[in-house]
Amino acid sequence: MEAPTTAPSISDEQTKTSISTAPVLSSSLKFVLSNLKNTVPNQLSPDNYPLWRSQILKICRANGLESFLDSQSPIPVKIVIRSDGSSASNPLYHQWLLNNQNLAAAMCSTISASILPYVLNLETTAAIWLNLQTRFQSTNRSKVIQLKNELHHISLKNLTMVQYLNEIKSLVDQIAAAGAKVDEEDIILYILNGLPGTYPQWTTT
C-alpha cells in the first residue's frame, strides 16, 4: 500500500510540536531488532515456511508490531496541510517509515540467500510478508498432498516395526512442519493398513 501524499489540515501548533520531535525507535521495536535472530534461529528456506511464519508472527504480535505485516493497514500521509494552507512533512509518516524499514531489514536477515532476491526490491514489511505468503502457500499445499500420499501408501515391507513406525512419524512431522495436521485416528489407520495380511492382528477390548 502506498502512502497518501496529503492529509486534512492540522493546526500550526500541532505541526510545530510534531516537527520538533525526531522519529525514534520504540522500545518494543528495539527489543524485536535485538532478539529476532534468537527467536528465529533458522533462516527461511523452501522447507520451513510455516515454522518461520509462526515465529515472525508471534514476536511481532507480542510486541504490538503486527500491523506492519498487514498490507491493508493504513499508512500515514507524507504531507500535512497547516491551517494557513501551507504544507509540511508529516512526522507520523517519518516515524512509520523508520519503524517499517528497520523491521523489514530485520525480517530480511532471517531469510535465506536463495529466497532473498524475491523480496529485496519490495519497499515495506507488509509487501515482503504478502509476497512470501503468496509464494509459499501453494508450494506447501502441494508438499502436504505429496506427503499424505506417501503416508497413505506406506507399508512395512522389509522394515522392522521400529523402522516402520519411525518412517510414519517422520512423514507426520513433515506434514506438521508444512502447516497441516494428521489426526491420531488416521495415523493408527495408516499404521494398520501398511501391515501385511500375515502380520499378527491386534485386538482391542
mmCIF file of C-alpha atoms in Angstrom:
data_model
loop_
_atom_site.group_PDB
_atom_site.id
_atom_site.type_symbol
_atom_site.label_atom_id
_atom_site.label_comp_id
_atom_site.label_asym_id
_atom_site.label_seq_id
_atom_site.Cartn_x
_atom_site.Cartn_y
_atom_site.Cartn_z
ATOM 1 C CA MET A 1 0.000 0.000 0.000
ATOM 2 C CA GLU A 2 1.403 3.393 -0.988
ATOM 3 C CA ALA A 3 1.243 6.280 1.434
ATOM 4 C CA PRO A 4 -1.222 9.064 0.564
ATOM 5 C CA THR A 5 0.548 12.321 -0.192
ATOM 6 C CA THR A 6 -1.702 14.797 1.617
ATOM 7 C CA ALA A 7 -3.898 14.867 4.693
ATOM 8 C CA PRO A 8 -6.621 17.041 6.216
ATOM 9 C CA SER A 9 -5.349 20.290 7.643
ATOM 10 C CA ILE A 10 -3.958 20.470 11.162
ATOM 11 C CA SER A 11 -3.209 23.402 13.426
ATOM 12 C CA ASP A 12 0.113 25.222 13.288
ATOM 13 C CA GLU A 13 0.707 24.313 16.934
ATOM 14 C CA GLN A 14 0.265 20.608 16.202
ATOM 15 C CA THR A 15 2.617 20.869 13.252
ATOM 16 C CA LYS A 16 5.335 22.696 15.178
ATOM 17 C CA THR A 17 5.126 20.264 18.080
ATOM 18 C CA SER A 18 5.291 17.224 15.807
ATOM 19 C CA ILE A 19 8.055 18.514 13.561
ATOM 20 C CA SER A 20 10.253 19.323 16.534
ATOM 21 C CA THR A 21 10.164 15.663 17.573
ATOM 22 C CA ALA A 22 12.520 13.483 15.556
ATOM 23 C CA PRO A 23 11.343 9.910 14.962
ATOM 24 C CA VAL A 24 12.817 7.361 17.360
ATOM 25 C CA LEU A 25 12.618 3.595 17.610
ATOM 26 C CA SER A 26 10.150 2.359 20.191
ATOM 27 C CA SER A 27 11.382 0.108 22.987
ATOM 28 C CA SER A 28 9.286 -2.771 21.637
ATOM 29 C CA LEU A 29 10.844 -2.473 18.186
ATOM 30 C CA LYS A 30 14.320 -2.244 19.705
ATOM 31 C CA PHE A 31 13.579 -5.486 21.546
ATOM 32 C CA VAL A 32 12.480 -7.215 18.338
ATOM 33 C CA LEU A 33 15.509 -5.981 16.405
ATOM 34 C CA SER A 34 17.831 -7.207 19.150
ATOM 35 C CA ASN A 35 16.207 -10.606 19.587
ATOM 36 C CA LEU A 36 14.780 -11.563 16.203
ATOM 37 C CA LYS A 37 17.640 -13.851 15.217
ATOM 38 C CA ASN A 38 17.385 -15.631 18.563
ATOM 39 C CA THR A 39 13.635 -16.021 18.172
ATOM 40 C CA VAL A 40 14.007 -17.164 14.550
ATOM 41 C CA PRO A 41 17.270 -19.167 14.637
ATOM 42 C CA ASN A 42 16.702 -20.891 11.288
ATOM 43 C CA GLN A 43 16.526 -18.734 8.171
ATOM 44 C CA LEU A 44 13.517 -19.066 5.900
ATOM 45 C CA SER A 45 14.028 -21.810 3.328
ATOM 46 C CA PRO A 46 11.704 -23.603 0.897
ATOM 47 C CA ASP A 47 11.154 -26.270 3.567
ATOM 48 C CA ASN A 48 10.306 -24.332 6.727
ATOM 49 C CA TYR A 49 7.926 -21.502 5.791
ATOM 50 C CA PRO A 50 5.127 -22.421 8.267
ATOM 51 C CA LEU A 51 7.585 -22.508 11.175
ATOM 52 C CA TRP A 52 9.289 -19.267 10.089
ATOM 53 C CA ARG A 53 5.940 -17.530 9.619
ATOM 54 C CA SER A 54 4.719 -18.614 13.038
ATOM 55 C CA GLN A 55 7.867 -17.343 14.752
ATOM 56 C CA ILE A 56 7.820 -13.957 12.993
ATOM 57 C CA LEU A 57 4.099 -13.503 13.612
ATOM 58 C CA LYS A 58 4.349 -14.338 17.302
ATOM 59 C CA ILE A 59 7.167 -11.903 18.087
ATOM 60 C CA CYS A 60 5.521 -9.105 16.086
ATOM 61 C CA ARG A 61 2.145 -9.729 17.703
ATOM 62 C CA ALA A 62 3.645 -9.880 21.199
ATOM 63 C CA ASN A 63 5.318 -6.502 20.701
ATOM 64 C CA GLY A 64 2.469 -4.631 19.037
ATOM 65 C CA LEU A 65 4.011 -4.667 15.560
ATOM 66 C CA GLU A 66 1.542 -6.938 13.773
ATOM 67 C CA SER A 67 0.065 -4.014 11.807
ATOM 68 C CA PHE A 68 3.344 -3.728 9.882
ATOM 69 C CA LEU A 69 2.628 -7.180 8.421
ATOM 70 C CA ASP A 70 -0.840 -6.175 7.226
ATOM 71 C CA SER A 71 -0.954 -4.792 3.694
ATOM 72 C CA GLN A 72 -4.369 -3.264 4.476
ATOM 73 C CA SER A 73 -3.110 -1.305 7.478
ATOM 74 C CA PRO A 74 -3.261 2.455 6.727
ATOM 75 C CA ILE A 75 -0.004 4.324 6.169
ATOM 76 C CA PRO A 76 0.294 7.917 7.438
ATOM 77 C CA VAL A 77 0.276 10.543 4.708
ATOM 78 C CA LYS A 78 3.608 12.102 3.734
ATOM 79 C CA ILE A 79 2.391 15.709 3.669
ATOM 80 C CA VAL A 80 0.016 17.521 6.014
ATOM 81 C CA ILE A 81 -1.720 20.842 5.410
ATOM 82 C CA ARG A 82 -1.433 23.569 8.023
ATOM 83 C CA SER A 83 -4.387 25.744 8.959
ATOM 84 C CA ASP A 84 -2.907 28.578 6.896
ATOM 85 C CA GLY A 85 -2.919 26.391 3.792
ATOM 86 C CA SER A 86 0.815 25.710 3.670
ATOM 87 C CA SER A 87 2.137 22.157 3.549
ATOM 88 C CA ALA A 88 4.519 20.371 5.879
ATOM 89 C CA SER A 89 6.168 16.995 6.094
ATOM 90 C CA ASN A 90 4.164 14.637 8.297
ATOM 91 C CA PRO A 91 6.235 13.408 11.273
ATOM 92 C CA LEU A 92 3.885 10.456 11.730
ATOM 93 C CA TYR A 93 4.874 9.228 8.286
ATOM 94 C CA HIS A 94 8.573 9.514 9.102
ATOM 95 C CA GLN A 95 8.006 7.608 12.344
ATOM 96 C CA TRP A 96 6.167 4.894 10.438
ATOM 97 C CA LEU A 97 8.922 4.786 7.801
ATOM 98 C CA LEU A 98 11.645 4.441 10.443
ATOM 99 C CA ASN A 99 9.841 1.570 12.148
ATOM 100 C CA ASN A 100 8.824 -0.139 8.930
ATOM 101 C CA GLN A 101 12.237 -0.069 7.287
ATOM 102 C CA ASN A 102 14.007 -1.325 10.396
ATOM 103 C CA LEU A 103 11.535 -4.175 10.767
ATOM 104 C CA ALA A 104 11.801 -5.024 7.055
ATOM 105 C CA ALA A 105 15.598 -5.141 7.283
ATOM 106 C CA ALA A 106 15.418 -7.355 10.360
ATOM 107 C CA MET A 107 12.982 -9.690 8.622
ATOM 108 C CA CYS A 108 15.259 -9.943 5.581
ATOM 109 C CA SER A 109 18.086 -11.022 7.878
ATOM 110 C CA THR A 110 16.045 -14.150 8.685
ATOM 111 C CA ILE A 111 15.570 -15.095 5.013
ATOM 112 C CA SER A 112 17.998 -17.432 3.255
ATOM 113 C CA ALA A 113 20.098 -16.265 0.312
ATOM 114 C CA SER A 114 18.134 -18.417 -2.138
ATOM 115 C CA ILE A 115 14.853 -16.638 -1.310
ATOM 116 C CA LEU A 116 16.100 -13.124 -0.579
ATOM 117 C CA PRO A 117 16.220 -11.990 -4.251
ATOM 118 C CA TYR A 118 12.427 -12.351 -4.463
ATOM 119 C CA VAL A 119 11.853 -9.689 -1.800
ATOM 120 C CA LEU A 120 14.882 -7.384 -1.978
ATOM 121 C CA ASN A 121 13.122 -4.792 -4.131
ATOM 122 C CA LEU A 122 9.967 -4.672 -2.014
ATOM 123 C CA GLU A 123 9.656 -1.468 -0.022
ATOM 124 C CA THR A 124 7.603 -2.399 3.037
ATOM 125 C CA THR A 125 7.445 -5.132 5.633
ATOM 126 C CA ALA A 126 3.862 -5.888 4.598
ATOM 127 C CA ALA A 127 4.871 -6.296 0.945
ATOM 128 C CA ILE A 128 7.598 -8.765 1.917
ATOM 129 C CA TRP A 129 5.191 -10.666 4.163
ATOM 130 C CA LEU A 130 2.495 -10.894 1.487
ATOM 131 C CA ASN A 131 4.954 -11.910 -1.235
ATOM 132 C CA LEU A 132 6.300 -14.790 0.842
ATOM 133 C CA GLN A 133 2.819 -15.883 1.860
ATOM 134 C CA THR A 134 1.671 -15.981 -1.759
ATOM 135 C CA ARG A 135 4.839 -17.729 -2.895
ATOM 136 C CA PHE A 136 4.846 -20.485 -0.287
ATOM 137 C CA GLN A 137 1.181 -21.261 0.337
ATOM 138 C CA SER A 138 0.679 -23.120 -2.941
ATOM 139 C CA THR A 139 4.044 -24.844 -2.549
ATOM 140 C CA ASN A 140 3.104 -26.044 0.919
ATOM 141 C CA ARG A 141 -0.255 -27.360 -0.269
ATOM 142 C CA SER A 142 1.486 -29.424 -2.946
ATOM 143 C CA LYS A 143 4.003 -30.694 -0.421
ATOM 144 C CA VAL A 144 1.281 -31.705 2.040
ATOM 145 C CA ILE A 145 -0.560 -33.602 -0.695
ATOM 146 C CA GLN A 146 2.638 -35.424 -1.649
ATOM 147 C CA LEU A 147 3.465 -36.338 1.955
ATOM 148 C CA LYS A 148 -0.070 -37.522 2.691
ATOM 149 C CA ASN A 149 0.059 -39.669 -0.426
ATOM 150 C CA GLU A 150 3.303 -41.242 0.813
ATOM 151 C CA LEU A 151 1.682 -41.813 4.190
ATOM 152 C CA HIS A 152 -1.330 -43.416 2.545
ATOM 153 C CA HIS A 153 0.846 -45.894 0.626
ATOM 154 C CA ILE A 154 3.470 -46.663 3.261
ATOM 155 C CA SER A 155 3.895 -50.327 4.162
ATOM 156 C CA LEU A 156 6.024 -52.456 6.449
ATOM 157 C CA LYS A 157 7.703 -54.450 3.643
ATOM 158 C CA ASN A 158 11.255 -55.303 4.775
ATOM 159 C CA LEU A 159 11.353 -52.775 7.595
ATOM 160 C CA THR A 160 11.418 -53.674 11.248
ATOM 161 C CA MET A 161 8.460 -52.441 13.256
ATOM 162 C CA VAL A 162 10.607 -49.718 14.833
ATOM 163 C CA GLN A 163 11.806 -48.529 11.417
ATOM 164 C CA TYR A 164 8.253 -48.638 10.078
ATOM 165 C CA LEU A 165 6.861 -46.529 12.914
ATOM 166 C CA ASN A 166 9.766 -44.083 12.605
ATOM 167 C CA GLU A 167 9.022 -43.665 8.886
ATOM 168 C CA ILE A 168 5.403 -42.864 9.676
ATOM 169 C CA LYS A 169 6.407 -40.438 12.420
ATOM 170 C CA SER A 170 8.810 -38.706 10.030
ATOM 171 C CA LEU A 171 6.050 -38.195 7.449
ATOM 172 C CA VAL A 172 3.611 -36.926 10.079
ATOM 173 C CA ASP A 173 6.241 -34.493 11.392
ATOM 174 C CA GLN A 174 6.959 -33.215 7.880
ATOM 175 C CA ILE A 175 3.247 -32.664 7.288
ATOM 176 C CA ALA A 176 3.031 -30.716 10.548
ATOM 177 C CA ALA A 177 6.077 -28.639 9.555
ATOM 178 C CA ALA A 178 4.295 -27.795 6.295
ATOM 179 C CA GLY A 179 1.396 -26.354 8.271
ATOM 180 C CA ALA A 180 -1.072 -29.259 8.143
ATOM 181 C CA LYS A 181 -2.163 -31.920 10.596
ATOM 182 C CA VAL A 182 -2.932 -35.635 10.615
ATOM 183 C CA ASP A 183 -5.492 -36.879 13.139
ATOM 184 C CA GLU A 184 -4.338 -39.547 15.576
ATOM 185 C CA GLU A 185 -7.094 -41.904 14.402
ATOM 186 C CA ASP A 186 -5.842 -41.562 10.830
ATOM 187 C CA ILE A 187 -2.263 -42.274 11.908
ATOM 188 C CA ILE A 188 -3.401 -45.513 13.544
ATOM 189 C CA LEU A 189 -5.302 -46.407 10.379
ATOM 190 C CA TYR A 190 -2.224 -45.789 8.216
ATOM 191 C CA ILE A 191 -0.143 -47.979 10.526
ATOM 192 C CA LEU A 192 -2.620 -50.855 10.361
ATOM 193 C CA ASN A 193 -3.187 -50.567 6.617
ATOM 194 C CA GLY A 194 0.543 -50.797 5.977
ATOM 195 C CA LEU A 195 0.908 -54.114 7.769
ATOM 196 C CA PRO A 196 0.903 -57.303 5.686
ATOM 197 C CA GLY A 197 -2.026 -59.676 5.957
ATOM 198 C CA THR A 198 0.203 -62.260 7.618
ATOM 199 C CA TYR A 199 1.147 -59.872 10.418
ATOM 200 C CA PRO A 200 -0.374 -60.847 13.806
ATOM 201 C CA GLN A 201 -3.646 -58.965 14.232
ATOM 202 C CA TRP A 202 -4.099 -56.508 17.056
ATOM 203 C CA THR A 203 -7.303 -56.639 19.012
ATOM 204 C CA THR A 204 -8.874 -54.094 21.291
ATOM 205 C CA THR A 205 -11.123 -54.656 24.242
#
